[in-house]
Each structure stands twice: as C-alpha cells, then as structure tokens.
C-alpha cells in the first residue's frame, strides 16, 4: 500500500499550503496591498504636496511630538481651542488715552473703539484703526463721535452696520437709545444716527447683546437700581437698508444679570458670568433659539426657558469680563471676582446640544496683568483686547493673540506617524499634487503587474535569479 505524501505547511506551519485557510490569507493580503498601492499611497502623495503635514498609518496616540517654534511655550500637541500667548502692542497701537467699558467692533478692515469711560465720566469719542498686514493695525485716529457719551453699552455688528445699545449717559444714568453707523465697502465711515424704532423699553446699562440671523437680542443689564432678568429681541425690517424695529420681550433669564458677556453659537445664546444683586457670579445661562410656537417669519424667538447647570458654570465668579467666539469655541478674558482683577483666559467648545463640557485654561495664555472692562473681538485668525482697567488704573493698551496654533510637524506612534509636507499653495500646488499622485499610482500599478507575472512564472523567475547569482559569482572569481 503506497504511503501518502505529507501535506505542505505554510506560514511557519500554521496553514495547509493547499488549503482554504492559506488561500484566504493570501487573498486578503493582496487585496489590502492593492488598496495601499493604488489608493492610499497616491492619496498621501497628493496631501504631502499641498499640506504642511501628512499622516502615515493610523496615528491614535503619539508619545513623540515636535511642534514648530511659533507655538512658543504651549504644550505639544496644543489642546483643542487653545490660543497662542497674548502679546502686548507697541505704544504706536495703543488708544490715545485710558478707556474702559467701551464698545469694540471690526467691519472688514476697519476697527472701532467706541465710547467708554475715561475714569471720570462716559465719553462720546470714537477711535478708528485700519488693518495692516496679517493681524496688525495702524495708529488710532478720531472718527465720528457718538451723538452723546456712552459707557457700558452693548455693541453688535450686523452686516456693515455697528449698533450701540443703551449704556450710561453723560449724567451717569442708564439710557434707552440705539445708535447706528454704517461703513461703506471702501471703509468710509458714515455718521451716527439714532434708531428711534429700536428705543429700549426701559433704560439699561451693563447689558449684553448678540446678533442673530434676523435681528438683535439683548439680555440683563441694570435699570439704575438693580440687575434685571429681561431678554428682548428686535427683528430687522424688510426695507433697504434693513433697520431694527420695536423690541419684543422674550423668556426672561433665570437670574438677574449685569456686566456679563453674551455669545451666539449654533442654536444657543450663552450669557457668561456677570453680577446679580449679591455680586459677581460664575453662572452660565443658556438660552435656545426657536422652540415651541416659533413661526417661520420669526425663527429666532426665545420661547424656551433659560437653563443653568453646574457643569457649564465658570470655575469661579467673574464679572465685567469680555470675550469672543471663533471656530465654535468661546473665549473669555479677565474680569473681577469682586475682590481681585483677574488675568486668566478661559475657553470652552460647546457640543452640538449646547452643553459646555468644561472650561479650560493654560498659564501660557494668561494676560500679563489682571484686567476688567477691556473690549475683545476676533478678526480672522487673531483675537484682540483693547483698553480696560487694571489694578493701577485705566489703560489704553492693546494685546493680540493668534487663534490658530500649529499642529505638530512630526509625530511618531505605534501604528503611524505625522511627517512634514511640502505645503505648495494655490492651484500650482494642487496640480503638482495631482501629478505626484498619478506618478505614484502608475509606478505601483507597474509593480503589481510585475508581481503578478512573477507569481505566474515561478520557474522562470527562479532561473533568472539563479542566472544573476551565477554571474555575480563569476565576477567575484574573476
């Protein structure tokens, strides 16, 4: 009786060389290899050309990180939402005098600092600066003054018009006016007008405001005796140009507020910090746009009750703070806890449901000294602070931060890496990227054809390899 020949084993003896298991492993290997050669590598070749960095493999965690020197002293990698350290301005870019509790606005390339207090009384002065280069300003010049002095007013920009709502008047009492000034496309400033239709229902100062798609919303403020809970909305008219109309009451705040700061992000309005009748608070009040009974003609009614949650509150009380939003993140700077003037910067990134997971801070992004009543705004990739009151008095200084720290240019993990790219900008970079991707794909396709031919002609490949070895041996012996 003949003895059966032993079956060949493959891959360190784990598989039957002629069985389905080994065949499946080889099929998966070649399938993944073809995707890598014809899809993934050409894709990486394109992004290597047009991006600053390119990821290779699956980089879930990287213990080795290198960031560019432009990130200064920030951790590497930079926490999501963090900014670069604040940089003070040179004397040439400081306001002509110390100011606090004014209104700062940016419309295109034009920056405005409106009103405020000089330490003794509200002023009507308006200062104007123009953008120069990337994040720089020229010197401040005088612009059209307000019709009357105002401090602690709310400022909102809608399109090419800036609105100054309420605030303390020359006599130190809250006012009910709404002023407006429109800036032309070439940067020419118009004159201030009083929007009679948008006269406030009651005089208010220290109120907060936010722009929505169809109008303005104001919150809180003091009527001269105590903080209030009122929330009011004005819709823009259908005329050309559109103007604010009569204020309509919305659902009130949970607690009275003055000197807070408001932000509009997604479908939510956030009123952060401020003071109630007892002093500064850490409260973050969240209001929802729309809700029950909302009609298409007025999509941003605030029909739902405002909410407060301990999770969303600031780490501590903070009033007369300022801030701005950028790329879905909320930033607040300075303020007072009732005893000390604060120098910390906090930021958070609310989720899609409006929930604030936590407030973050870094010592590297703290301000040089504590400040309250400064004016903050974001323009492009930079944030700015103007004026304010420090422990030593009013200041006309300015500070700037970059809102876009650079990611690591090199990272190395267990399953992947991030390496520097060429970053060729514009259409030329894209076209070169496409050419690189096509070249890599073509070379890899040729390699696959050669590999297929070699597997189909194993004996011929062995002969070629043996012939090459024989020639090498002959050359060595010769």
CSV table of N, CA and C in Angstrom, one decimal, residues 160-289:
chain,number,residue,atom,x,y,z
A,160,UNK,N,-22.7,95.6,7.6
A,160,UNK,CA,-21.8,96.7,7.6
A,160,UNK,C,-22.2,97.8,8.5
A,161,UNK,N,-23.0,97.5,9.5
A,161,UNK,CA,-23.5,98.5,10.5
A,161,UNK,C,-23.2,98.0,11.9
A,162,UNK,N,-22.7,99.0,12.7
A,162,UNK,CA,-22.5,98.7,14.1
A,162,UNK,C,-23.5,99.5,14.9
A,163,UNK,N,-24.1,98.7,15.9
A,163,UNK,CA,-25.1,99.3,16.8
A,163,UNK,C,-24.6,99.4,18.2
A,164,UNK,N,-24.9,100.5,18.8
A,164,UNK,CA,-24.5,100.8,20.2
A,164,UNK,C,-25.9,101.0,21.0
A,165,UNK,N,-26.1,100.0,21.9
A,165,UNK,CA,-27.4,99.9,22.5
A,165,UNK,C,-27.3,100.3,24.0
A,166,UNK,N,-28.1,101.2,24.5
A,166,UNK,CA,-28.2,101.5,25.9
A,166,UNK,C,-26.9,102.1,26.4
A,167,UNK,N,-26.6,101.8,27.7
A,167,UNK,CA,-25.3,102.3,28.3
A,167,UNK,C,-25.6,103.5,29.2
A,168,UNK,N,-24.6,103.9,30.0
A,168,UNK,CA,-24.6,105.0,30.8
A,168,UNK,C,-24.4,106.3,30.0
A,169,UNK,N,-25.3,107.3,30.2
A,169,UNK,CA,-25.2,108.6,29.5
A,169,UNK,C,-24.2,109.6,30.3
A,170,UNK,N,-24.1,110.8,29.8
A,170,UNK,CA,-23.3,111.8,30.4
A,170,UNK,C,-23.6,112.0,31.9
A,171,UNK,N,-24.8,111.8,32.3
A,171,UNK,CA,-25.2,112.0,33.7
A,171,UNK,C,-25.0,110.8,34.5
A,172,UNK,N,-24.4,109.7,34.0
A,172,UNK,CA,-24.1,108.5,34.7
A,172,UNK,C,-25.3,107.6,34.9
A,173,UNK,N,-26.5,107.9,34.2
A,173,UNK,CA,-27.7,107.1,34.4
A,173,UNK,C,-27.9,106.3,33.1
A,174,UNK,N,-28.5,105.1,33.3
A,174,UNK,CA,-28.8,104.2,32.1
A,174,UNK,C,-29.6,105.0,31.1
A,175,UNK,N,-29.4,104.6,29.8
A,175,UNK,CA,-30.2,105.3,28.7
A,175,UNK,C,-30.9,104.2,27.9
A,176,UNK,N,-31.8,104.7,27.0
A,176,UNK,CA,-32.7,103.8,26.2
A,176,UNK,C,-32.4,103.9,24.7
A,177,UNK,N,-31.3,104.5,24.3
A,177,UNK,CA,-31.1,104.8,22.9
A,177,UNK,C,-30.5,103.6,22.2
A,178,UNK,N,-30.7,103.5,20.9
A,178,UNK,CA,-29.9,102.7,20.0
A,178,UNK,C,-29.3,103.5,18.9
A,179,UNK,N,-28.0,103.6,18.8
A,179,UNK,CA,-27.3,104.3,17.8
A,179,UNK,C,-26.8,103.4,16.8
A,180,UNK,N,-26.6,103.9,15.5
A,180,UNK,CA,-26.2,103.0,14.4
A,180,UNK,C,-25.3,103.8,13.5
A,181,UNK,N,-24.2,103.2,13.0
A,181,UNK,CA,-23.3,103.8,12.0
A,181,UNK,C,-23.0,102.7,11.0
A,182,UNK,N,-23.1,103.1,9.7
A,182,UNK,CA,-22.8,102.2,8.6
A,182,UNK,C,-21.5,102.5,7.9
A,183,UNK,N,-20.7,101.5,7.6
A,183,UNK,CA,-19.4,101.7,6.9
A,183,UNK,C,-19.5,101.3,5.5
A,184,UNK,N,-19.1,102.1,4.6
A,184,UNK,CA,-19.1,101.7,3.1
A,184,UNK,C,-18.1,100.7,2.8
A,185,UNK,N,-18.2,100.1,1.6
A,185,UNK,CA,-17.3,99.0,1.2
A,185,UNK,C,-15.9,99.4,1.2
A,186,UNK,N,-15.6,100.7,0.9
A,186,UNK,CA,-14.2,101.2,0.8
A,186,UNK,C,-13.7,101.6,2.2
A,187,UNK,N,-14.5,101.4,3.2
A,187,UNK,CA,-14.0,101.8,4.6
A,187,UNK,C,-14.4,103.1,5.0
A,188,UNK,N,-15.1,103.9,4.2
A,188,UNK,CA,-15.6,105.2,4.6
A,188,UNK,C,-16.6,105.1,5.7
A,189,UNK,N,-16.4,105.9,6.7
A,189,UNK,CA,-17.4,105.9,7.9
A,189,UNK,C,-18.5,106.8,7.6
A,190,UNK,N,-19.7,106.3,7.9
A,190,UNK,CA,-20.9,107.2,7.9
A,190,UNK,C,-21.0,108.0,9.2
A,191,UNK,N,-22.2,108.6,9.4
A,191,UNK,CA,-22.5,109.4,10.6
A,191,UNK,C,-23.4,108.5,11.5
A,192,UNK,N,-23.3,108.8,12.8
A,192,UNK,CA,-24.2,108.1,13.7
A,192,UNK,C,-25.6,108.6,13.6
A,193,UNK,N,-26.5,107.7,13.7
A,193,UNK,CA,-27.9,108.0,13.7
A,193,UNK,C,-28.6,107.4,14.9
A,194,UNK,N,-29.7,108.0,15.3
A,194,UNK,CA,-30.5,107.4,16.4
A,194,UNK,C,-31.6,106.6,15.8
A,195,UNK,N,-31.7,105.3,16.1
A,195,UNK,CA,-32.7,104.4,15.6
A,195,UNK,C,-33.9,104.5,16.5
A,196,UNK,N,-34.8,105.4,16.1
A,196,UNK,CA,-36.0,105.7,17.0
A,196,UNK,C,-36.9,104.4,17.2
A,197,UNK,N,-37.0,103.6,16.1
A,197,UNK,CA,-37.9,102.4,16.2
A,197,UNK,C,-37.3,101.4,17.2
A,198,UNK,N,-36.0,101.5,17.5
A,198,UNK,CA,-35.4,100.5,18.4
A,198,UNK,C,-35.0,101.1,19.7
A,199,UNK,N,-35.8,102.1,20.2
A,199,UNK,CA,-35.7,102.6,21.5
A,199,UNK,C,-36.0,101.5,22.5
A,200,UNK,N,-35.1,101.4,23.6
A,200,UNK,CA,-35.3,100.3,24.5
A,200,UNK,C,-36.6,100.5,25.3
A,201,UNK,N,-37.2,99.4,25.8
A,201,UNK,CA,-38.4,99.5,26.6
A,201,UNK,C,-38.1,100.2,27.9
A,202,UNK,N,-36.9,100.0,28.5
A,202,UNK,CA,-36.5,100.7,29.7
A,202,UNK,C,-35.1,101.0,29.6
A,203,UNK,N,-34.6,102.1,30.2
A,203,UNK,CA,-33.2,102.4,30.2
A,203,UNK,C,-32.3,101.3,30.8
A,204,UNK,N,-31.2,101.0,30.1
A,204,UNK,CA,-30.4,99.9,30.6
A,204,UNK,C,-28.9,100.2,30.4
A,205,UNK,N,-28.1,99.8,31.3
A,205,UNK,CA,-26.6,99.8,31.1
A,205,UNK,C,-26.0,98.5,31.6
A,206,UNK,N,-24.8,98.2,31.1
A,206,UNK,CA,-24.2,96.9,31.5
A,206,UNK,C,-25.0,95.7,31.0
A,207,UNK,N,-25.7,95.9,29.9
A,207,UNK,CA,-26.5,94.8,29.3
A,207,UNK,C,-25.6,94.1,28.3
A,208,UNK,N,-26.0,92.9,27.9
A,208,UNK,CA,-25.3,92.0,27.0
A,208,UNK,C,-26.1,91.9,25.7
A,209,UNK,N,-25.4,91.7,24.6
A,209,UNK,CA,-26.2,91.6,23.3
A,209,UNK,C,-25.5,90.6,22.4
A,210,UNK,N,-26.3,90.0,21.5
A,210,UNK,CA,-25.8,89.1,20.5
A,210,UNK,C,-26.6,89.3,19.2
A,211,UNK,N,-26.0,89.1,18.1
A,211,UNK,CA,-26.7,89.2,16.8
A,211,UNK,C,-27.1,87.8,16.4
A,212,UNK,N,-28.3,87.7,15.8
A,212,UNK,CA,-28.8,86.5,15.2
A,212,UNK,C,-29.2,86.8,13.8
A,213,UNK,N,-29.6,85.8,13.1
A,213,UNK,CA,-29.7,85.9,11.6
A,213,UNK,C,-30.8,87.0,11.2
A,214,UNK,N,-31.8,87.3,12.1
A,214,UNK,CA,-32.8,88.2,11.7
A,214,UNK,C,-32.9,89.4,12.6
A,215,UNK,N,-31.9,89.6,13.5
A,215,UNK,CA,-32.0,90.8,14.4
A,215,UNK,C,-31.0,90.8,15.5
A,216,UNK,N,-31.4,91.4,16.6
A,216,UNK,CA,-30.6,91.5,17.8
A,216,UNK,C,-31.3,91.0,19.0
A,217,UNK,N,-30.5,90.5,20.0
A,217,UNK,CA,-31.1,90.1,21.3
A,217,UNK,C,-30.3,90.7,22.4
A,218,UNK,N,-30.9,91.3,23.3
A,218,UNK,CA,-30.2,91.9,24.5
A,218,UNK,C,-30.7,91.2,25.7
A,219,UNK,N,-29.8,91.1,26.7
A,219,UNK,CA,-30.1,90.4,28.0
A,219,UNK,C,-29.6,91.2,29.2
A,220,UNK,N,-30.4,91.2,30.2
A,220,UNK,CA,-30.0,91.7,31.5
A,220,UNK,C,-29.7,93.2,31.5
A,221,UNK,N,-28.7,93.6,32.2
A,221,UNK,CA,-28.4,95.0,32.4
A,221,UNK,C,-29.0,95.5,33.7
A,222,UNK,N,-28.6,96.7,34.0
A,222,UNK,CA,-29.2,97.4,35.2
A,222,UNK,C,-30.1,98.6,34.8
A,223,UNK,N,-31.2,98.8,35.5
A,223,UNK,CA,-32.0,99.9,35.2
A,223,UNK,C,-31.7,101.1,36.0
A,224,UNK,N,-30.6,101.0,36.7
A,224,UNK,CA,-30.1,102.1,37.6
A,224,UNK,C,-30.3,101.8,39.1
A,225,UNK,N,-31.1,100.7,39.3
A,225,UNK,CA,-31.4,100.4,40.7
A,225,UNK,C,-30.9,99.0,41.0
A,226,UNK,N,-31.0,98.0,40.1
A,226,UNK,CA,-30.6,96.6,40.3
A,226,UNK,C,-30.5,95.9,39.0
A,227,UNK,N,-29.7,94.8,39.0
A,227,UNK,CA,-29.7,94.0,37.7
A,227,UNK,C,-31.1,93.4,37.4
A,228,UNK,N,-31.3,93.2,36.1
A,228,UNK,CA,-32.6,92.8,35.6
A,228,UNK,C,-32.5,91.4,35.0
A,229,UNK,N,-33.7,90.8,34.7
A,229,UNK,CA,-33.7,89.5,34.1
A,229,UNK,C,-34.3,89.6,32.7
A,230,UNK,N,-34.6,90.8,32.2
A,230,UNK,CA,-35.2,91.0,30.9
A,230,UNK,C,-34.4,90.5,29.7
A,231,UNK,N,-35.1,89.9,28.8
A,231,UNK,CA,-34.5,89.5,27.5
A,231,UNK,C,-35.4,90.1,26.4
A,232,UNK,N,-34.8,90.8,25.4
A,232,UNK,CA,-35.6,91.5,24.4
A,232,UNK,C,-35.0,91.2,23.0
A,233,UNK,N,-35.9,91.1,22.0
A,233,UNK,CA,-35.4,90.9,20.7
A,233,UNK,C,-36.0,91.9,19.7
A,234,UNK,N,-35.2,92.4,18.8
A,234,UNK,CA,-35.7,93.2,17.7
A,234,UNK,C,-35.3,92.6,16.4
A,235,UNK,N,-36.3,92.5,15.5
A,235,UNK,CA,-36.1,92.0,14.2
A,235,UNK,C,-35.7,93.1,13.2
A,236,UNK,N,-35.0,92.8,12.2
A,236,UNK,CA,-34.6,93.8,11.2
A,236,UNK,C,-35.8,93.9,10.2
A,237,UNK,N,-36.0,95.2,9.8
A,237,UNK,CA,-37.1,95.4,8.9
A,237,UNK,C,-36.8,94.9,7.5
A,238,UNK,N,-37.8,94.8,6.6
A,238,UNK,CA,-37.6,94.3,5.3
A,238,UNK,C,-37.2,95.4,4.3
A,239,UNK,N,-37.1,96.6,4.8
A,239,UNK,CA,-36.7,97.8,4.0
A,239,UNK,C,-35.2,97.7,3.6
A,240,UNK,N,-34.8,98.5,2.7
A,240,UNK,CA,-33.4,98.6,2.3
A,240,UNK,C,-32.9,100.0,2.6
A,241,UNK,N,-32.0,100.2,3.4
A,241,UNK,CA,-31.3,99.2,4.3
A,241,UNK,C,-32.2,98.7,5.4
A,242,UNK,N,-32.0,97.5,5.9
A,242,UNK,CA,-32.7,97.0,7.0
A,242,UNK,C,-32.3,97.7,8.3
A,243,UNK,N,-33.3,97.9,9.1
A,243,UNK,CA,-33.1,98.6,10.4
A,243,UNK,C,-33.8,97.8,11.5
A,244,UNK,N,-33.3,97.9,12.8
A,244,UNK,CA,-34.0,97.3,13.9
A,244,UNK,C,-35.4,97.9,14.1
A,245,UNK,N,-36.3,97.0,14.6
A,245,UNK,CA,-37.7,97.5,14.9
A,245,UNK,C,-37.9,97.5,16.4
A,246,UNK,N,-39.1,97.5,16.8
A,246,UNK,CA,-39.5,97.6,18.2
A,246,UNK,C,-39.0,96.3,18.9
A,247,UNK,N,-38.6,96.5,20.1
A,247,UNK,CA,-38.1,95.4,21.0
A,247,UNK,C,-39.3,94.6,21.5
A,248,UNK,N,-39.2,93.2,21.4
A,248,UNK,CA,-40.2,92.4,21.9
A,248,UNK,C,-39.7,91.5,23.0
A,249,UNK,N,-40.4,91.4,24.1
A,249,UNK,CA,-39.9,90.6,25.3
A,249,UNK,C,-39.9,89.1,24.9
A,250,UNK,N,-38.8,88.4,25.4
A,250,UNK,CA,-38.6,87.0,25.3
A,250,UNK,C,-38.7,86.4,26.7
A,251,UNK,N,-38.4,85.1,26.7
A,251,UNK,CA,-38.4,84.4,28.0
A,251,UNK,C,-37.3,85.0,28.9
A,252,UNK,N,-37.5,85.3,30.1
A,252,UNK,CA,-36.5,86.0,31.0
A,252,UNK,C,-35.4,85.1,31.4
A,253,UNK,N,-34.3,85.7,31.9
A,253,UNK,CA,-33.2,85.0,32.4
A,253,UNK,C,-33.6,84.2,33.7
A,254,UNK,N,-32.8,83.2,34.0
A,254,UNK,CA,-33.0,82.5,35.3
A,254,UNK,C,-32.7,83.4,36.5
A,255,UNK,N,-31.6,84.1,36.4
A,255,UNK,CA,-31.3,85.1,37.4
A,255,UNK,C,-30.9,86.4,36.8
A,256,UNK,N,-31.1,87.5,37.6
A,256,UNK,CA,-30.7,88.8,37.1
A,256,UNK,C,-29.3,88.9,36.8
A,257,UNK,N,-28.9,89.8,35.9
A,257,UNK,CA,-27.5,89.8,35.4
A,257,UNK,C,-27.2,91.2,34.9
A,258,UNK,N,-25.9,91.7,35.3
A,258,UNK,CA,-25.4,92.9,34.7
A,258,UNK,C,-23.9,92.6,34.5
A,259,UNK,N,-23.3,93.2,33.5
A,259,UNK,CA,-21.9,93.1,33.2
A,259,UNK,C,-21.4,91.7,32.9
A,260,UNK,N,-22.4,90.9,32.3
A,260,UNK,CA,-22.0,89.6,31.8
A,260,UNK,C,-21.5,89.8,30.3
A,261,UNK,N,-21.3,88.7,29.6
A,261,UNK,CA,-20.9,88.7,28.2
A,261,UNK,C,-21.6,87.6,27.5
A,262,UNK,N,-22.2,88.0,26.3
A,262,UNK,CA,-23.1,87.0,25.6
A,262,UNK,C,-22.4,86.6,24.3
A,263,UNK,N,-22.7,85.3,24.0
A,263,UNK,CA,-22.2,84.7,22.8
A,263,UNK,C,-23.3,83.9,22.1
A,264,UNK,N,-23.3,84.0,20.8
A,264,UNK,CA,-24.3,83.2,19.9
A,264,UNK,C,-23.4,82.2,19.2
A,265,UNK,N,-23.7,80.9,19.5
A,265,UNK,CA,-23.1,79.8,18.8
A,265,UNK,C,-24.1,78.7,18.5
A,266,UNK,N,-24.2,78.4,17.2
A,266,UNK,CA,-25.2,77.4,16.8
A,266,UNK,C,-26.6,77.9,17.1
A,267,UNK,N,-27.4,77.1,17.8
A,267,UNK,CA,-28.8,77.4,18.1
A,267,UNK,C,-28.9,78.0,19.5
A,268,UNK,N,-27.8,78.4,20.1
A,268,UNK,CA,-27.8,78.8,21.5
A,268,UNK,C,-27.2,80.1,21.8
A,269,UNK,N,-27.7,80.8,22.8
A,269,UNK,CA,-27.2,82.0,23.3
A,269,UNK,C,-26.6,81.7,24.7
A,270,UNK,N,-25.4,82.1,25.0
A,270,UNK,CA,-24.7,81.9,26.3
A,270,UNK,C,-24.5,83.2,26.9
A,271,UNK,N,-25.0,83.4,28.1
A,271,UNK,CA,-24.7,84.6,28.9
A,271,UNK,C,-23.8,84.2,30.1
A,272,UNK,N,-22.5,84.6,30.0
A,272,UNK,CA,-21.4,84.1,30.8
A,272,UNK,C,-21.1,85.1,31.9
A,273,UNK,N,-21.0,84.6,33.1
A,273,UNK,CA,-20.6,85.5,34.2
A,273,UNK,C,-21.4,86.7,34.5
A,274,UNK,N,-20.8,87.8,35.0
A,274,UNK,CA,-21.6,89.0,35.3
A,274,UNK,C,-21.9,89.0,36.8
A,275,UNK,N,-22.8,89.9,37.2
A,275,UNK,CA,-23.2,90.1,38.6
A,275,UNK,C,-24.7,90.0,38.8
A,276,UNK,N,-25.1,89.5,39.9
A,276,UNK,CA,-26.5,89.6,40.3
A,276,UNK,C,-26.6,90.6,41.5
A,277,UNK,N,-27.6,90.7,42.2
A,277,UNK,CA,-27.8,91.7,43.3
A,277,UNK,C,-26.8,91.4,44.4
A,278,UNK,N,-26.2,90.2,44.4
A,278,UNK,CA,-25.3,89.9,45.5
A,278,UNK,C,-23.8,90.0,45.1
A,279,UNK,N,-23.5,90.3,43.8
A,279,UNK,CA,-22.1,90.4,43.4
A,279,UNK,C,-21.8,89.5,42.2
A,280,UNK,N,-20.5,89.3,41.9
A,280,UNK,CA,-20.1,88.5,40.7
A,280,UNK,C,-20.6,87.1,40.9
A,281,UNK,N,-20.9,86.4,39.7
A,281,UNK,CA,-21.3,85.1,39.7
A,281,UNK,C,-20.5,84.3,38.7
A,282,UNK,N,-20.5,82.9,38.9
A,282,UNK,CA,-19.9,82.0,37.9
A,282,UNK,C,-20.9,81.4,37.0
A,283,UNK,N,-22.1,81.9,37.0
A,283,UNK,CA,-23.2,81.3,36.3
A,283,UNK,C,-23.0,81.5,34.8
A,284,UNK,N,-23.4,80.4,34.0
A,284,UNK,CA,-23.5,80.5,32.6
A,284,UNK,C,-25.0,80.1,32.3
A,285,UNK,N,-25.7,81.1,31.8
A,285,UNK,CA,-27.1,80.9,31.4
A,285,UNK,C,-27.2,80.6,29.9
A,286,UNK,N,-28.0,79.6,29.6
A,286,UNK,CA,-28.0,79.1,28.2
A,286,UNK,C,-29.5,79.2,27.7
A,287,UNK,N,-29.7,80.0,26.6
A,287,UNK,CA,-31.0,80.1,26.0
A,287,UNK,C,-31.0,79.5,24.6
A,288,UNK,N,-32.1,78.9,24.2
A,288,UNK,CA,-32.3,78.3,23.0
A,288,UNK,C,-33.0,79.1,22.0
A,289,UNK,N,-32.5,79.3,20.8
A,289,UNK,CA,-33.2,80.0,19.7
A,289,UNK,C,-34.3,79.1,19.1
